[in-house]
């Protein structure tokens, strides 16, 4: 496994030919940030050794290297979801590769269902913490000591400094943001009303089908993490309506420019 990670990292580094300041993983309908990147190199996932392939609409499947906010970034246009059938090792493989390439800061975005009754569809949520509700743990199995400890601390997973900066940027730009806890579930079903209520009772503000595995692996390797979520539908009792993947993408795309602005300025300030 470690050899594969090293080989893929070397492959990308040899193509990139420059140090990279931060990595970005873009969620459903949130790929618009790529338009802001002065793209220098696009590598389709299918050309990268040992990279899984994206299988669903709205996830293009390219690794993009370019300039954003005066920094060099690597963006994943499309991520690997557990519900697609990938193992947790596959879902998190790109994050391992990022760290091996020498990248120490990870930005993640996602679409989510709102559980907190104060949240509205279209709200931007700065993730403060998460609940891992996936049925398989990405760190289960022999620990790769070279990469991180057997029992990683998770008490400060979402970097406070970046969260505070994001809030300051939002305030300055007049963008309304929330702060909340993300619960990560396997999907692919959206929640039943009873499940939404359960996740609210468990202490979550939003629910989604990604992010948690990548963040766990990033924190295992002591990467600095910033996470942001767009509420694309409501899981609040009385407000739940039928939803589809297309609607999730549509709402995400509408809120995306504000999220992009926050991410861009955060990266500029790195
Ligand atoms: N539940 C789970 N994942 C999601 C949702 C949801 O309501 N919306 C977007 N991703």
mmCIF file of C-alpha atoms and ligand atoms in Angstrom:
data_model
loop_
_atom_site.group_PDB
_atom_site.id
_atom_site.type_symbol
_atom_site.label_atom_id
_atom_site.label_comp_id
_atom_site.label_asym_id
_atom_site.label_seq_id
_atom_site.Cartn_x
_atom_site.Cartn_y
_atom_site.Cartn_z
ATOM 1 C CA UNK A 1 0.000 0.000 0.000
ATOM 2 C CA UNK A 2 2.737 2.439 1.031
ATOM 3 C CA UNK A 3 4.645 1.648 -2.179
ATOM 4 C CA UNK A 4 1.534 2.401 -4.260
ATOM 5 C CA UNK A 5 1.025 5.713 -2.447
ATOM 6 C CA UNK A 6 4.663 6.668 -3.024
ATOM 7 C CA UNK A 7 4.556 5.648 -6.699
ATOM 8 C CA UNK A 8 1.389 7.658 -7.388
ATOM 9 C CA UNK A 9 2.755 10.685 -5.503
ATOM 10 C CA UNK A 10 5.964 10.530 -7.545
ATOM 11 C CA UNK A 11 3.958 10.201 -10.780
ATOM 12 C CA UNK A 12 1.940 13.362 -10.028
ATOM 13 C CA UNK A 13 4.910 15.320 -8.686
ATOM 14 C CA UNK A 14 6.900 14.553 -11.822
ATOM 15 C CA UNK A 15 4.056 15.911 -13.953
ATOM 16 C CA UNK A 16 3.385 18.916 -11.709
ATOM 17 C CA UNK A 17 7.046 19.930 -11.449
ATOM 18 C CA UNK A 18 6.286 22.439 -8.688
ATOM 19 C CA UNK A 19 5.558 22.444 -4.966
ATOM 20 C CA UNK A 20 1.839 22.520 -4.137
ATOM 21 C CA UNK A 21 0.506 24.680 -1.296
ATOM 22 C CA UNK A 22 -2.907 23.083 -0.717
ATOM 23 C CA UNK A 23 -5.271 20.376 -1.913
ATOM 24 C CA UNK A 24 -8.985 20.785 -2.529
ATOM 25 C CA UNK A 25 -11.669 18.099 -2.759
ATOM 26 C CA UNK A 26 -14.858 19.375 -4.374
ATOM 27 C CA UNK A 27 -18.294 17.973 -3.614
ATOM 28 C CA UNK A 28 -21.467 17.410 -5.660
ATOM 29 C CA UNK A 29 -22.342 20.473 -7.734
ATOM 30 C CA UNK A 30 -19.409 22.344 -6.188
ATOM 31 C CA UNK A 31 -16.886 21.904 -8.981
ATOM 32 C CA UNK A 32 -17.333 25.560 -9.991
ATOM 33 C CA UNK A 33 -14.268 26.493 -7.958
ATOM 34 C CA UNK A 34 -12.247 24.936 -10.761
ATOM 35 C CA UNK A 35 -13.305 27.855 -13.009
ATOM 36 C CA UNK A 36 -11.417 30.158 -10.642
ATOM 37 C CA UNK A 37 -8.227 28.163 -10.947
ATOM 38 C CA UNK A 38 -5.702 29.203 -13.600
ATOM 39 C CA UNK A 39 -5.299 25.631 -14.747
ATOM 40 C CA UNK A 40 -1.770 24.567 -15.552
ATOM 41 C CA UNK A 41 -2.286 20.834 -15.746
ATOM 42 C CA UNK A 42 -5.286 18.474 -15.925
ATOM 43 C CA UNK A 43 -4.745 14.800 -15.260
ATOM 44 C CA UNK A 44 -7.768 12.522 -15.782
ATOM 45 C CA UNK A 45 -8.051 10.015 -12.944
ATOM 46 C CA UNK A 46 -7.874 7.203 -15.494
ATOM 47 C CA UNK A 47 -4.285 8.199 -16.317
ATOM 48 C CA UNK A 48 -3.118 8.128 -12.701
ATOM 49 C CA UNK A 49 -1.677 4.817 -11.520
ATOM 50 C CA UNK A 50 -3.821 3.156 -8.828
ATOM 51 C CA UNK A 51 -6.396 5.960 -8.759
ATOM 52 C CA UNK A 52 -10.016 4.755 -8.603
ATOM 53 C CA UNK A 53 -12.479 6.123 -11.201
ATOM 54 C CA UNK A 54 -15.501 8.338 -10.481
ATOM 55 C CA UNK A 55 -18.752 6.652 -11.431
ATOM 56 C CA UNK A 56 -21.548 9.193 -10.974
ATOM 57 C CA UNK A 57 -22.876 12.363 -12.627
ATOM 58 C CA UNK A 58 -21.589 15.651 -11.322
ATOM 59 C CA UNK A 59 -18.171 14.244 -10.495
ATOM 60 C CA UNK A 60 -15.878 14.808 -13.448
ATOM 61 C CA UNK A 61 -12.861 12.810 -12.409
ATOM 62 C CA UNK A 62 -9.862 15.039 -12.994
ATOM 63 C CA UNK A 63 -6.931 16.087 -10.932
ATOM 64 C CA UNK A 64 -6.301 19.759 -11.569
ATOM 65 C CA UNK A 65 -3.140 21.641 -10.774
ATOM 66 C CA UNK A 66 -3.016 25.393 -11.082
ATOM 67 C CA UNK A 67 -2.973 28.789 -9.417
ATOM 68 C CA UNK A 68 -5.674 30.040 -7.078
ATOM 69 C CA UNK A 69 -5.390 33.092 -4.841
ATOM 70 C CA UNK A 70 -1.689 33.359 -5.670
ATOM 71 C CA UNK A 71 -0.998 29.799 -4.496
ATOM 72 C CA UNK A 72 -0.454 26.530 -6.291
ATOM 73 C CA UNK A 73 -3.288 24.113 -5.627
ATOM 74 C CA UNK A 74 -4.197 20.584 -6.506
ATOM 75 C CA UNK A 75 -7.950 20.104 -6.894
ATOM 76 C CA UNK A 76 -9.856 16.870 -7.119
ATOM 77 C CA UNK A 77 -12.750 17.461 -9.478
ATOM 78 C CA UNK A 78 -14.889 14.587 -8.274
ATOM 79 C CA UNK A 79 -14.271 12.417 -5.253
ATOM 80 C CA UNK A 80 -14.682 8.736 -4.490
ATOM 81 C CA UNK A 81 -17.704 7.813 -2.415
ATOM 82 C CA UNK A 82 -18.109 4.745 -0.254
ATOM 83 C CA UNK A 83 -21.594 4.151 -1.719
ATOM 84 C CA UNK A 84 -20.047 3.700 -5.164
ATOM 85 C CA UNK A 85 -18.579 0.459 -3.899
ATOM 86 C CA UNK A 86 -15.021 1.575 -3.219
ATOM 87 C CA UNK A 87 -13.316 0.329 -0.112
ATOM 88 C CA UNK A 88 -12.344 2.915 2.489
ATOM 89 C CA UNK A 89 -8.722 2.453 1.390
ATOM 90 C CA UNK A 90 -9.740 3.484 -2.147
ATOM 91 C CA UNK A 91 -11.929 6.372 -0.974
ATOM 92 C CA UNK A 92 -9.014 7.834 0.964
ATOM 93 C CA UNK A 93 -6.148 6.873 -1.357
ATOM 94 C CA UNK A 94 -5.954 10.352 -2.968
ATOM 95 C CA UNK A 95 -5.532 11.983 0.465
ATOM 96 C CA UNK A 96 -2.625 9.624 1.232
ATOM 97 C CA UNK A 97 -1.086 10.608 -2.090
ATOM 98 C CA UNK A 98 -1.539 14.336 -1.385
ATOM 99 C CA UNK A 99 0.384 14.097 1.873
ATOM 100 C CA UNK A 100 3.083 11.966 0.238
ATOM 101 C CA UNK A 101 3.434 14.694 -2.423
ATOM 102 C CA UNK A 102 4.272 17.109 0.377
ATOM 103 C CA UNK A 103 0.877 18.818 0.701
ATOM 104 C CA UNK A 104 -0.064 19.654 4.286
ATOM 105 C CA UNK A 105 -3.359 21.521 3.969
ATOM 106 C CA UNK A 106 -6.646 20.031 2.776
ATOM 107 C CA UNK A 107 -9.847 21.885 1.869
ATOM 108 C CA UNK A 108 -13.016 19.811 1.478
ATOM 109 C CA UNK A 109 -16.501 20.738 0.342
ATOM 110 C CA UNK A 110 -19.731 18.785 0.226
ATOM 111 C CA UNK A 111 -23.484 18.952 -0.158
ATOM 112 C CA UNK A 112 -25.568 17.993 2.854
ATOM 113 C CA UNK A 113 -29.017 17.655 4.335
ATOM 114 C CA UNK A 114 -29.815 20.222 7.033
ATOM 115 C CA UNK A 115 -30.740 18.866 10.480
ATOM 116 C CA UNK A 116 -30.455 22.027 12.558
ATOM 117 C CA UNK A 117 -33.887 23.743 12.478
ATOM 118 C CA UNK A 118 -32.198 27.155 12.151
ATOM 119 C CA UNK A 119 -30.618 26.167 8.823
ATOM 120 C CA UNK A 120 -32.190 26.921 5.458
ATOM 121 C CA UNK A 121 -31.648 25.251 2.107
ATOM 122 C CA UNK A 122 -28.742 27.036 0.421
ATOM 123 C CA UNK A 123 -26.934 27.857 3.679
ATOM 124 C CA UNK A 124 -23.158 27.581 3.850
ATOM 125 C CA UNK A 125 -21.885 25.705 6.900
ATOM 126 C CA UNK A 126 -18.309 25.827 8.156
ATOM 127 C CA UNK A 127 -17.705 22.353 9.565
ATOM 128 C CA UNK A 128 -16.525 22.465 13.182
ATOM 129 C CA UNK A 129 -16.474 18.723 13.896
ATOM 130 C CA UNK A 130 -17.839 15.452 12.576
ATOM 131 C CA UNK A 131 -19.515 12.220 13.607
ATOM 132 C CA UNK A 132 -18.279 9.114 11.818
ATOM 133 C CA UNK A 133 -21.348 7.013 11.018
ATOM 134 C CA UNK A 134 -19.772 4.969 8.232
ATOM 135 C CA UNK A 135 -19.944 1.186 8.681
ATOM 136 C CA UNK A 136 -16.199 0.763 7.997
ATOM 137 C CA UNK A 137 -13.281 2.745 9.412
ATOM 138 C CA UNK A 138 -10.636 3.974 6.947
ATOM 139 C CA UNK A 139 -7.843 3.268 9.442
ATOM 140 C CA UNK A 140 -8.935 -0.297 10.266
ATOM 141 C CA UNK A 141 -6.110 -2.735 9.663
ATOM 142 C CA UNK A 142 -2.370 -2.630 10.104
ATOM 143 C CA UNK A 143 -1.275 0.908 10.871
ATOM 144 C CA UNK A 144 1.172 2.562 8.476
ATOM 145 C CA UNK A 145 3.530 3.913 11.145
ATOM 146 C CA UNK A 146 5.385 6.017 8.558
ATOM 147 C CA UNK A 147 2.179 7.980 7.983
ATOM 148 C CA UNK A 148 0.681 8.416 11.435
ATOM 149 C CA UNK A 149 -0.095 6.914 14.841
ATOM 150 C CA UNK A 150 -2.199 3.830 15.578
ATOM 151 C CA UNK A 151 -4.630 5.849 17.695
ATOM 152 C CA UNK A 152 -4.907 9.322 16.175
ATOM 153 C CA UNK A 153 -6.298 12.203 18.184
ATOM 154 C CA UNK A 154 -9.467 13.696 16.681
ATOM 155 C CA UNK A 155 -10.117 16.485 19.190
ATOM 156 C CA UNK A 156 -9.099 19.302 16.822
ATOM 157 C CA UNK A 157 -9.868 17.948 13.374
ATOM 158 C CA UNK A 158 -11.166 21.096 11.686
ATOM 159 C CA UNK A 159 -8.541 23.806 12.048
ATOM 160 C CA UNK A 160 -9.726 26.610 14.332
ATOM 161 C CA UNK A 161 -7.487 29.230 12.767
ATOM 162 C CA UNK A 162 -8.890 28.565 9.257
ATOM 163 C CA UNK A 163 -12.450 28.467 10.619
ATOM 164 C CA UNK A 164 -12.006 31.864 12.252
ATOM 165 C CA UNK A 165 -10.475 33.264 9.098
ATOM 166 C CA UNK A 166 -13.361 31.896 7.019
ATOM 167 C CA UNK A 167 -15.848 33.601 9.337
ATOM 168 C CA UNK A 168 -13.954 36.888 9.054
ATOM 169 C CA UNK A 169 -13.903 36.612 5.241
ATOM 170 C CA UNK A 170 -17.642 35.863 5.170
ATOM 171 C CA UNK A 171 -18.357 38.848 7.406
ATOM 172 C CA UNK A 172 -16.262 41.140 5.237
ATOM 173 C CA UNK A 173 -18.000 39.918 2.056
ATOM 174 C CA UNK A 174 -21.490 40.004 3.583
ATOM 175 C CA UNK A 175 -21.914 36.247 3.198
ATOM 176 C CA UNK A 176 -24.055 34.524 5.797
ATOM 177 C CA UNK A 177 -22.347 31.409 7.183
ATOM 178 C CA UNK A 178 -23.230 28.831 9.831
ATOM 179 C CA UNK A 179 -20.985 26.612 11.906
ATOM 180 C CA UNK A 180 -21.910 23.039 12.613
ATOM 181 C CA UNK A 181 -21.247 19.347 13.034
ATOM 182 C CA UNK A 182 -21.330 17.052 9.978
ATOM 183 C CA UNK A 183 -22.385 13.434 10.324
ATOM 184 C CA UNK A 184 -20.998 11.201 7.581
ATOM 185 C CA UNK A 185 -23.159 8.273 6.451
ATOM 186 C CA UNK A 186 -22.695 5.653 3.763
ATOM 187 C CA UNK A 187 -25.764 6.411 1.607
ATOM 188 C CA UNK A 188 -26.772 6.018 -1.176
ATOM 189 C CA UNK A 189 -30.304 6.459 0.171
ATOM 190 C CA UNK A 190 -31.152 9.879 1.501
ATOM 191 C CA UNK A 191 -32.435 9.634 5.072
ATOM 192 C CA UNK A 192 -35.914 8.683 6.163
ATOM 193 C CA UNK A 193 -37.569 11.327 8.367
ATOM 194 C CA UNK A 194 -36.845 9.094 11.385
ATOM 195 C CA UNK A 195 -33.166 8.895 10.444
ATOM 196 C CA UNK A 196 -32.857 12.673 10.015
ATOM 197 C CA UNK A 197 -34.364 13.076 13.495
ATOM 198 C CA UNK A 198 -31.985 10.470 14.929
ATOM 199 C CA UNK A 199 -28.934 12.269 13.514
ATOM 200 C CA UNK A 200 -30.187 15.555 14.956
ATOM 201 C CA UNK A 201 -30.555 13.881 18.358
ATOM 202 C CA UNK A 202 -27.019 12.514 18.025
ATOM 203 C CA UNK A 203 -25.708 16.072 17.840
ATOM 204 C CA UNK A 204 -25.273 16.734 14.124
ATOM 205 C CA UNK A 205 -26.280 19.865 12.218
ATOM 206 C CA UNK A 206 -25.892 18.445 8.715
ATOM 207 C CA UNK A 207 -25.722 14.969 7.168
ATOM 208 C CA UNK A 208 -23.884 13.833 4.068
ATOM 209 C CA UNK A 209 -22.254 10.893 2.321
ATOM 210 C CA UNK A 210 -18.616 11.965 2.149
ATOM 211 C CA UNK A 211 -15.827 13.969 3.821
ATOM 212 C CA UNK A 212 -15.475 12.019 7.072
ATOM 213 C CA UNK A 213 -13.212 9.262 5.638
ATOM 214 C CA UNK A 214 -10.953 11.779 3.892
ATOM 215 C CA UNK A 215 -10.702 13.967 6.988
ATOM 216 C CA UNK A 216 -9.882 10.994 9.236
ATOM 217 C CA UNK A 217 -7.044 9.969 6.945
ATOM 218 C CA UNK A 218 -5.820 13.553 6.596
ATOM 219 C CA UNK A 219 -5.756 13.954 10.380
ATOM 220 C CA UNK A 220 -4.007 10.596 10.766
ATOM 221 C CA UNK A 221 -1.172 12.223 8.783
ATOM 222 C CA UNK A 222 -1.481 15.500 10.705
ATOM 223 C CA UNK A 223 -2.711 17.548 7.747
ATOM 224 C CA UNK A 224 -4.495 20.844 8.465
ATOM 225 C CA UNK A 225 -8.149 20.520 7.418
ATOM 226 C CA UNK A 226 -10.846 23.005 6.484
ATOM 227 C CA UNK A 227 -14.353 21.747 5.611
ATOM 228 C CA UNK A 228 -17.375 23.530 4.231
ATOM 229 C CA UNK A 229 -20.859 22.222 3.489
ATOM 230 C CA UNK A 230 -23.793 23.501 1.449
ATOM 231 C CA UNK A 231 -27.235 22.618 2.785
ATOM 232 C CA UNK A 232 -29.041 21.334 -0.307
ATOM 233 C CA UNK A 233 -32.192 19.935 1.319
ATOM 234 C CA UNK A 234 -33.922 19.907 4.681
ATOM 235 C CA UNK A 235 -34.102 17.008 7.114
ATOM 236 C CA UNK A 236 -36.009 19.078 9.664
ATOM 237 C CA UNK A 237 -39.383 17.584 10.677
ATOM 238 C CA UNK A 238 -42.183 19.368 8.832
ATOM 239 C CA UNK A 239 -39.815 20.687 6.154
ATOM 240 C CA UNK A 240 -38.778 17.420 4.524
ATOM 241 C CA UNK A 241 -39.670 17.176 0.847
ATOM 242 C CA UNK A 242 -38.781 14.559 -1.759
ATOM 243 C CA UNK A 243 -35.309 15.137 -3.179
ATOM 244 C CA UNK A 244 -33.114 13.843 -5.975
ATOM 245 C CA UNK A 245 -29.414 13.960 -6.754
ATOM 246 C CA UNK A 246 -30.186 16.513 -9.494
ATOM 247 C CA UNK A 247 -31.880 18.854 -7.008
ATOM 248 C CA UNK A 248 -28.941 18.485 -4.611
ATOM 249 C CA UNK A 249 -26.571 19.502 -7.417
ATOM 250 C CA UNK A 250 -28.796 22.411 -8.477
ATOM 251 C CA UNK A 251 -28.917 23.939 -4.978
ATOM 252 C CA UNK A 252 -25.208 23.345 -4.474
ATOM 253 C CA UNK A 253 -24.415 25.118 -7.741
ATOM 254 C CA UNK A 254 -26.415 28.178 -6.635
ATOM 255 C CA UNK A 255 -24.554 28.554 -3.340
ATOM 256 C CA UNK A 256 -21.230 27.620 -4.883
ATOM 257 C CA UNK A 257 -19.977 31.128 -5.840
ATOM 258 C CA UNK A 258 -20.068 32.261 -2.193
ATOM 259 C CA UNK A 259 -18.328 29.120 -1.025
ATOM 260 C CA UNK A 260 -15.713 29.559 -3.739
ATOM 261 C CA UNK A 261 -15.064 33.142 -2.657
ATOM 262 C CA UNK A 262 -14.424 32.014 0.926
ATOM 263 C CA UNK A 263 -12.137 29.159 -0.156
ATOM 264 C CA UNK A 264 -10.192 31.378 -2.542
ATOM 265 C CA UNK A 265 -9.521 34.025 0.092
ATOM 266 C CA UNK A 266 -8.570 31.411 2.655
ATOM 267 C CA UNK A 267 -6.053 29.939 0.248
ATOM 268 C CA UNK A 268 -4.727 33.398 -0.567
ATOM 269 C CA UNK A 269 -4.036 33.894 3.140
ATOM 270 C CA UNK A 270 -2.167 30.618 3.634
HETATM 271 N N1 LIG B 1 -28.570 13.263 3.227
HETATM 272 C C1 LIG B 1 -27.391 12.702 2.957
HETATM 273 N N2 LIG B 1 -26.551 13.189 2.072
HETATM 274 C C2 LIG B 1 -26.892 14.308 1.432
HETATM 275 C C3 LIG B 1 -28.104 14.950 1.673
HETATM 276 C C4 LIG B 1 -28.996 14.392 2.613
HETATM 277 O O1 LIG B 1 -30.099 14.897 2.871
HETATM 278 N N3 LIG B 1 -28.135 16.040 0.871
HETATM 279 C C5 LIG B 1 -26.991 16.057 0.183
HETATM 280 N N4 LIG B 1 -26.226 15.012 0.512
#
